[in-house]
């Protein structure tokens, strides 16, 4: 009996120790679990805070980067020129262009552009367009990716040379291409660029019959009776190292013969060289005018360009067969290297040959230089 009693006494402390150990283990485990859960919750809260901060930062950035509507950007440039050695004008100073404009967006789909030629503000309208001082006045609407509509007065989409901005010409003046190309007109145009990332683009428009170009082959139609339709296809590829375009135009003439024209052009760029070439042909009745030019430009010493351009106009008509050549050698100096169009100087020497002295005497045979001369142009813009 005594032995059993001793065993019971001995078993009680052991049981108490076991119970204490069990409770301690349970509390420790619970405490550890609580710590782990707390750590997880803290980590989750920190992650959520980071996400919220990121979202706030992104929202703030979007608010900063988001365009404000309506927007407006002013632009303009002046070109001051001088001519030396011409038989007609041995030396002369004059402004070639003084232009001021504004462009921007009304909302994400609607845009606008207005540009004035300050030298011609008092010149009346001609060729079924506005006063000559108003060059561009247009609204644009982005219908969908790959289609934008333009309405108003602007350059017709014909000729690579003519559709180049006057502030970005490689030599002084547009040259003989304007013996065939059409000028600004009032109408509607649909455009698209880089369709489906293919590099292909298009312009097609319908305009009032008539043109302001003094050198065109086209004898204007009648406003309200005749239309002018013109368009072109474009391709840009190889990181814009290759540019191709071709187009056509047709203008009706009530009581007369329609004018039809076409062109094809290319531009190849491989630094420091650039090659341009274009062929244009216009026909109205028996009168036919063909223009071709080729140009080579080389960039030297980063801020200078050496340019050589040869161009020819050939006119045939009843009893008429004339060919005029111009060779232009030039150098361009960028006075504002980051953006050359803001300030630059161009110096050209022109060699006129064959029937060049007859230029300006006949329709479709007006644009070009009639004799040898030096030309200087200084451009500044913003």
Coordinates of C-alpha atoms in Angstrom, one line a residue:
X1 CA 0.0 0.0 0.0
X2 CA 2.8 2.3 0.9
X3 CA 4.5 1.6 -2.4
X4 CA 1.3 2.5 -4.3
X5 CA 0.9 5.7 -2.3
X6 CA 4.4 6.7 -3.1
X7 CA 3.8 6.0 -6.8
X8 CA 0.7 8.2 -6.7
X9 CA 2.7 11.0 -5.0
X10 CA 5.4 10.7 -7.6
X11 CA 3.1 10.7 -10.5
X12 CA 1.3 13.9 -9.5
X13 CA 4.4 16.2 -9.9
X14 CA 5.2 14.5 -13.2
X15 CA 1.8 15.1 -14.5
X16 CA 1.9 18.7 -13.4
X17 CA 5.2 19.1 -15.1
X18 CA 3.9 17.6 -18.3
X19 CA 0.8 19.7 -18.1
X20 CA 2.9 22.9 -17.6
X21 CA 5.2 21.9 -20.5
X22 CA 2.2 21.3 -22.7
X23 CA 0.6 24.6 -21.8
X24 CA 4.0 26.4 -22.3
X25 CA 4.5 24.8 -25.7
X26 CA 0.9 25.7 -26.7
X27 CA 1.3 29.3 -25.7
X28 CA 4.7 29.5 -27.3
X29 CA 3.3 28.0 -30.5
X30 CA 0.3 30.3 -30.4
X31 CA 2.7 33.3 -29.8
X32 CA 4.9 32.2 -32.7
X33 CA 1.8 31.8 -34.9
X34 CA 0.6 35.2 -33.8
X35 CA 4.0 36.7 -34.6
X36 CA 4.1 35.0 -38.0
X37 CA 0.5 36.1 -38.8
X38 CA 1.3 39.6 -37.7
X39 CA 4.4 39.8 -39.8
X40 CA 2.3 38.6 -42.8
X41 CA -0.3 41.2 -42.2
X42 CA 2.3 43.9 -41.8
X43 CA 3.9 42.8 -45.1
X44 CA 0.5 42.8 -46.8
X45 CA -0.3 46.3 -45.5
X46 CA 3.1 47.5 -46.7
X47 CA 2.5 46.0 -50.2
X48 CA -0.9 47.6 -50.3
X49 CA 0.6 51.0 -49.3
X50 CA 3.2 50.7 -52.1
X51 CA 0.5 49.9 -54.6
X52 CA -1.5 52.9 -53.5
X53 CA 1.5 55.1 -53.7
X54 CA 2.3 53.8 -57.2
X55 CA -1.3 54.4 -58.3
X56 CA -1.2 57.9 -56.9
X57 CA 2.1 58.6 -58.6
X58 CA 0.9 57.2 -61.9
X59 CA -2.3 59.2 -61.7
X60 CA -0.3 62.4 -60.9
X61 CA 2.1 61.6 -63.8
X62 CA -0.9 61.1 -66.1
X63 CA -2.4 64.3 -65.0
X64 CA 0.9 66.1 -65.7
X65 CA 1.4 64.4 -69.1
X66 CA -2.2 64.6 -70.2
X67 CA -2.6 67.3 -72.9
X68 CA -4.7 70.3 -72.1
X69 CA -7.5 71.3 -74.4
X70 CA -7.8 73.5 -76.2
X71 CA -4.1 73.9 -77.1
X72 CA -2.3 76.5 -79.2
X73 CA 1.2 76.7 -80.5
X74 CA 2.5 79.8 -82.3
X75 CA 5.0 79.4 -85.1
X76 CA 6.6 81.5 -87.8
X77 CA 9.6 82.4 -89.8
X78 CA 11.1 85.1 -92.0
X79 CA 13.4 84.6 -95.0
X80 CA 15.5 87.5 -96.1
X81 CA 17.3 87.1 -99.5
X82 CA 19.8 88.7 -101.8
X83 CA 20.5 88.2 -105.5
X84 CA 23.8 89.1 -107.2
X85 CA 24.8 88.8 -110.8
X86 CA 21.4 88.3 -112.4
X87 CA 21.1 90.1 -115.8
X88 CA 17.6 91.3 -114.8
X89 CA 18.5 92.4 -111.3
X90 CA 22.3 92.8 -110.9
X91 CA 21.8 93.1 -107.1
X92 CA 18.7 93.1 -105.0
X93 CA 17.7 92.6 -101.4
X94 CA 14.2 91.4 -100.5
X95 CA 12.1 89.4 -98.1
X96 CA 11.1 86.1 -99.7
X97 CA 8.6 85.1 -96.9
X98 CA 7.4 86.4 -93.6
X99 CA 5.0 84.0 -92.1
X100 CA 3.1 83.7 -88.9
X101 CA 0.8 80.9 -87.8
X102 CA -1.0 79.0 -85.0
X103 CA -1.9 75.4 -84.6
X104 CA -3.2 73.1 -82.0
X105 CA -6.0 70.8 -80.9
X106 CA -9.6 71.5 -79.7
X107 CA -9.8 68.1 -78.2
X108 CA -8.2 64.7 -78.8
X109 CA -9.8 64.3 -82.2
X110 CA -10.2 67.9 -83.6
X111 CA -7.2 70.0 -84.6
X112 CA -6.7 73.2 -86.5
X113 CA -4.0 75.2 -88.3
X114 CA -3.9 78.8 -89.6
X115 CA -0.9 80.5 -91.4
X116 CA -0.6 84.0 -92.8
X117 CA 1.9 85.4 -95.3
X118 CA 2.4 88.9 -94.0
X119 CA 3.9 90.1 -97.3
X120 CA 0.6 89.5 -99.1
X121 CA -2.1 90.5 -96.7
X122 CA -3.4 93.1 -99.1
X123 CA -3.3 90.8 -102.2
X124 CA -6.8 89.8 -103.4
X125 CA -8.1 86.3 -103.9
X126 CA -7.4 84.5 -107.2
X127 CA -7.9 81.0 -108.5
X128 CA -11.1 80.2 -106.5
X129 CA -9.3 80.4 -103.1
X130 CA -9.0 83.0 -100.3
X131 CA -6.9 86.2 -100.3
X132 CA -3.3 85.3 -101.0
X133 CA -2.2 86.4 -97.5
X134 CA -4.2 83.6 -96.0
X135 CA -2.2 80.5 -96.8
X136 CA -3.6 77.8 -94.5
X137 CA -7.0 77.7 -92.7
X138 CA -8.0 74.2 -91.9
X139 CA -9.7 71.9 -89.4
X140 CA -8.8 68.3 -89.0
X141 CA -10.7 65.4 -87.5
X142 CA -9.3 62.0 -86.5
X143 CA -11.9 59.5 -87.7
X144 CA -10.0 56.3 -86.7
X145 CA -6.5 55.0 -86.8
X146 CA -5.3 55.4 -90.3
X147 CA -7.8 58.1 -91.3
X148 CA -7.9 61.8 -90.7
X149 CA -10.1 64.3 -92.5
X150 CA -9.0 67.9 -93.3
X151 CA -11.3 70.7 -94.4
X152 CA -10.4 74.2 -95.4
X153 CA -7.6 75.7 -97.5
X154 CA -4.2 74.0 -97.6
X155 CA -1.6 72.5 -99.9
X156 CA -2.9 70.0 -102.4
X157 CA -1.3 66.6 -102.0
X158 CA 0.7 66.6 -105.3
X159 CA 4.6 66.5 -105.7
X160 CA 7.2 65.7 -103.1
X161 CA 9.0 69.0 -103.8
X162 CA 5.9 71.2 -103.5
X163 CA 4.5 69.6 -100.3
X164 CA 7.8 70.3 -98.5
X165 CA 7.6 73.2 -96.1
X166 CA 9.3 76.3 -97.5
X167 CA 11.3 76.5 -94.3
X168 CA 12.9 73.1 -95.0
X169 CA 14.0 73.4 -98.6
X170 CA 17.5 72.2 -99.4
X171 CA 18.0 75.0 -101.9
X172 CA 16.5 78.4 -102.2
X173 CA 13.0 78.1 -103.8
X174 CA 10.8 75.2 -104.9
X175 CA 12.3 75.1 -108.3
X176 CA 10.7 73.9 -111.6
X177 CA 8.4 71.3 -110.0
X178 CA 5.8 74.1 -109.7
X179 CA 5.5 74.3 -113.5
X180 CA 3.4 71.2 -113.1
X181 CA 2.3 70.9 -109.5
X182 CA -0.9 72.5 -108.1
X183 CA -1.1 75.1 -105.4
X184 CA -3.2 75.6 -102.3
X185 CA -6.9 75.1 -102.7
X186 CA -10.1 75.0 -100.8
X187 CA -11.6 71.5 -100.2
X188 CA -11.7 68.3 -98.3
X189 CA -9.0 65.6 -97.9
X190 CA -8.7 62.2 -96.3
X191 CA -5.2 61.1 -95.1
X192 CA -3.5 58.2 -93.4
X193 CA 0.0 57.3 -92.4
X194 CA 1.8 54.0 -91.5
X195 CA -1.3 51.9 -92.1
X196 CA -1.1 48.7 -90.0
X197 CA 2.6 49.5 -89.3
X198 CA 3.3 48.9 -92.9
X199 CA 4.9 52.3 -93.7
X200 CA 2.2 53.0 -96.3
X201 CA 0.2 56.2 -96.4
X202 CA -2.2 58.1 -98.6
X203 CA -3.8 61.5 -99.2
X204 CA -6.8 62.0 -101.4
X205 CA -8.8 65.2 -101.8
X206 CA -11.4 67.1 -103.8
X207 CA -11.0 70.8 -104.2
X208 CA -12.5 73.8 -105.9
X209 CA -11.3 73.9 -109.5
X210 CA -8.7 76.6 -109.8
X211 CA -5.3 77.2 -108.5
X212 CA -3.2 80.1 -107.2
X213 CA 0.1 78.8 -108.8
X214 CA 1.3 81.3 -111.5
X215 CA 3.6 78.6 -112.9
X216 CA 1.2 75.7 -113.3
X217 CA 0.2 74.1 -116.6
X218 CA -3.4 74.3 -115.5
X219 CA -5.8 76.9 -116.9
X220 CA -8.4 77.1 -114.1
X221 CA -11.9 75.7 -114.3
X222 CA -15.1 77.4 -113.2
X223 CA -16.1 77.7 -109.5
X224 CA -19.3 75.8 -108.7
X225 CA -19.0 73.8 -112.0
X226 CA -15.6 72.1 -111.9
X227 CA -13.7 70.2 -109.3
X228 CA -10.1 69.2 -108.9
X229 CA -9.3 65.8 -107.5
X230 CA -5.8 64.8 -106.5
X231 CA -4.1 62.2 -104.4
X232 CA -1.0 60.3 -103.7
X233 CA 0.4 57.1 -102.2
X234 CA 3.4 57.1 -99.9
X235 CA 5.8 54.6 -98.4
X236 CA 8.4 55.0 -95.7
X237 CA 10.7 52.2 -94.7
X238 CA 14.1 51.1 -93.4
X239 CA 14.0 53.5 -90.5
X240 CA 12.9 56.2 -92.9
X241 CA 15.9 55.7 -95.0
X242 CA 13.6 55.1 -98.0
X243 CA 10.7 57.3 -99.0
X244 CA 8.6 56.8 -102.1
X245 CA 5.5 58.5 -103.4
X246 CA 3.4 58.8 -106.5
X247 CA 0.2 60.6 -107.3
X248 CA -2.1 62.0 -109.9
X249 CA -4.5 65.0 -110.4
X250 CA -7.4 65.8 -112.6
X251 CA -9.2 69.1 -112.9
X252 CA -12.2 69.8 -115.0
X253 CA -12.7 72.9 -117.2
X254 CA -16.2 73.7 -118.2
X255 CA -16.2 74.6 -122.0
X256 CA -12.5 73.6 -122.2
X257 CA -10.1 70.7 -121.9
X258 CA -9.4 69.0 -118.6
X259 CA -5.9 69.1 -117.0
X260 CA -4.3 65.8 -116.0
X261 CA -1.0 65.4 -114.2
X262 CA 1.0 62.7 -112.5
X263 CA 4.3 62.4 -110.5
X264 CA 6.6 59.9 -109.0
X265 CA 9.4 60.7 -106.4
X266 CA 12.0 59.1 -104.2
X267 CA 14.2 60.1 -101.3
X268 CA 17.1 57.9 -100.1
X269 CA 19.0 58.7 -96.8
X270 CA 22.2 57.1 -95.7
X271 CA 24.1 59.4 -93.5
X272 CA 25.8 61.6 -94.4
X273 CA 24.2 61.4 -97.8
X274 CA 20.7 62.1 -99.1
X275 CA 19.4 61.6 -102.7
X276 CA 16.2 63.1 -104.1
X277 CA 14.6 62.7 -107.5
X278 CA 11.2 63.4 -109.0
X279 CA 9.4 63.3 -112.3
X280 CA 6.3 65.3 -113.0
X281 CA 4.1 65.6 -116.1
X282 CA 1.1 67.8 -116.8
X283 CA -1.1 67.9 -119.9
X284 CA -3.9 70.1 -121.1
X285 CA -5.0 69.8 -124.7
X286 CA -1.9 70.0 -126.9
X287 CA 0.2 71.6 -124.2
X288 CA 2.5 69.1 -122.3
X289 CA 5.0 70.0 -119.6
X290 CA 7.5 67.6 -118.1
X291 CA 9.8 68.3 -115.2
X292 CA 12.5 66.2 -113.8
X293 CA 15.1 66.9 -111.1
X294 CA 17.8 65.1 -109.2
X295 CA 19.6 66.2 -106.1
X296 CA 22.5 65.1 -103.9
X297 CA 23.1 66.5 -100.4
X298 CA 26.0 65.7 -98.1
X299 CA 26.3 66.7 -94.4
X300 CA 29.8 67.8 -93.4
X301 CA 31.2 69.0 -90.1
X302 CA 27.7 68.3 -88.5
X303 CA 26.3 71.7 -89.1
X304 CA 26.9 72.2 -92.8
X305 CA 25.3 70.8 -96.0
X306 CA 26.7 70.7 -99.5
X307 CA 23.9 70.5 -102.1
X308 CA 23.9 69.9 -105.9
X309 CA 20.5 70.0 -107.8
X310 CA 19.9 69.7 -111.5
X311 CA 16.4 70.3 -112.9
X312 CA 14.9 70.5 -116.4
X313 CA 11.5 71.7 -117.8
X314 CA 10.4 70.5 -121.2
X315 CA 7.4 72.2 -122.9
X316 CA 5.7 71.1 -126.1
X317 CA 2.7 72.7 -127.7
X318 CA 1.6 73.6 -131.1
X319 CA 4.6 75.2 -132.7
X320 CA 6.5 75.2 -129.4
X321 CA 9.3 72.9 -128.2
X322 CA 11.4 74.4 -125.4
X323 CA 13.8 72.9 -122.8
X324 CA 15.3 74.8 -119.9
X325 CA 18.0 73.6 -117.5
X326 CA 19.1 74.9 -114.1
X327 CA 22.1 73.6 -112.1
X328 CA 22.2 74.8 -108.5
X329 CA 25.2 74.4 -106.3
X330 CA 24.8 75.4 -102.7
X331 CA 25.9 75.3 -99.1
X332 CA 23.7 75.5 -96.0
X333 CA 24.9 76.5 -92.6
X334 CA 22.9 75.7 -89.5
X335 CA 23.2 78.7 -87.2
X336 CA 21.0 76.9 -84.6
X337 CA 22.4 73.4 -84.8
X338 CA 19.8 71.6 -82.7
X339 CA 16.9 72.9 -84.9
X340 CA 18.4 74.1 -88.2
X341 CA 15.1 75.6 -89.4
X342 CA 15.1 78.1 -86.6
X343 CA 18.2 79.9 -87.9
X344 CA 20.2 79.0 -91.0
X345 CA 21.9 80.6 -94.0
X346 CA 21.9 79.3 -97.6
X347 CA 24.1 80.3 -100.4
X348 CA 23.4 79.1 -104.0
X349 CA 25.0 79.6 -107.3
X350 CA 22.7 79.0 -110.3
X351 CA 23.8 78.0 -113.8
X352 CA 21.0 78.5 -116.3
X353 CA 21.2 76.9 -119.8
X354 CA 19.5 75.9 -123.0
X355 CA 16.1 77.8 -123.4
X356 CA 16.2 79.1 -119.8
X357 CA 15.9 82.7 -121.0
X358 CA 12.4 81.9 -122.3
X359 CA 11.2 80.9 -118.9
X360 CA 8.3 83.1 -117.7
X361 CA 7.1 83.8 -121.2
X362 CA 4.6 80.9 -121.6
X363 CA 2.1 79.1 -119.4
X364 CA 3.6 76.0 -117.9
X365 CA 7.1 77.4 -118.6
X366 CA 7.4 80.0 -115.8
X367 CA 9.3 78.6 -112.8
X368 CA 13.1 78.5 -112.9
X369 CA 16.1 80.8 -113.3
X370 CA 16.6 82.6 -116.6
X371 CA 20.3 83.4 -116.1
X372 CA 23.4 82.7 -113.9
X373 CA 23.4 84.3 -110.5
X374 CA 24.3 84.0 -106.8
X375 CA 21.5 83.8 -104.2
X376 CA 21.7 84.3 -100.5
X377 CA 19.0 83.6 -98.0
X378 CA 19.0 84.0 -94.2
X379 CA 16.1 82.3 -92.3
X380 CA 15.0 82.8 -88.7
X381 CA 12.0 81.2 -87.1
X382 CA 10.3 79.9 -84.0

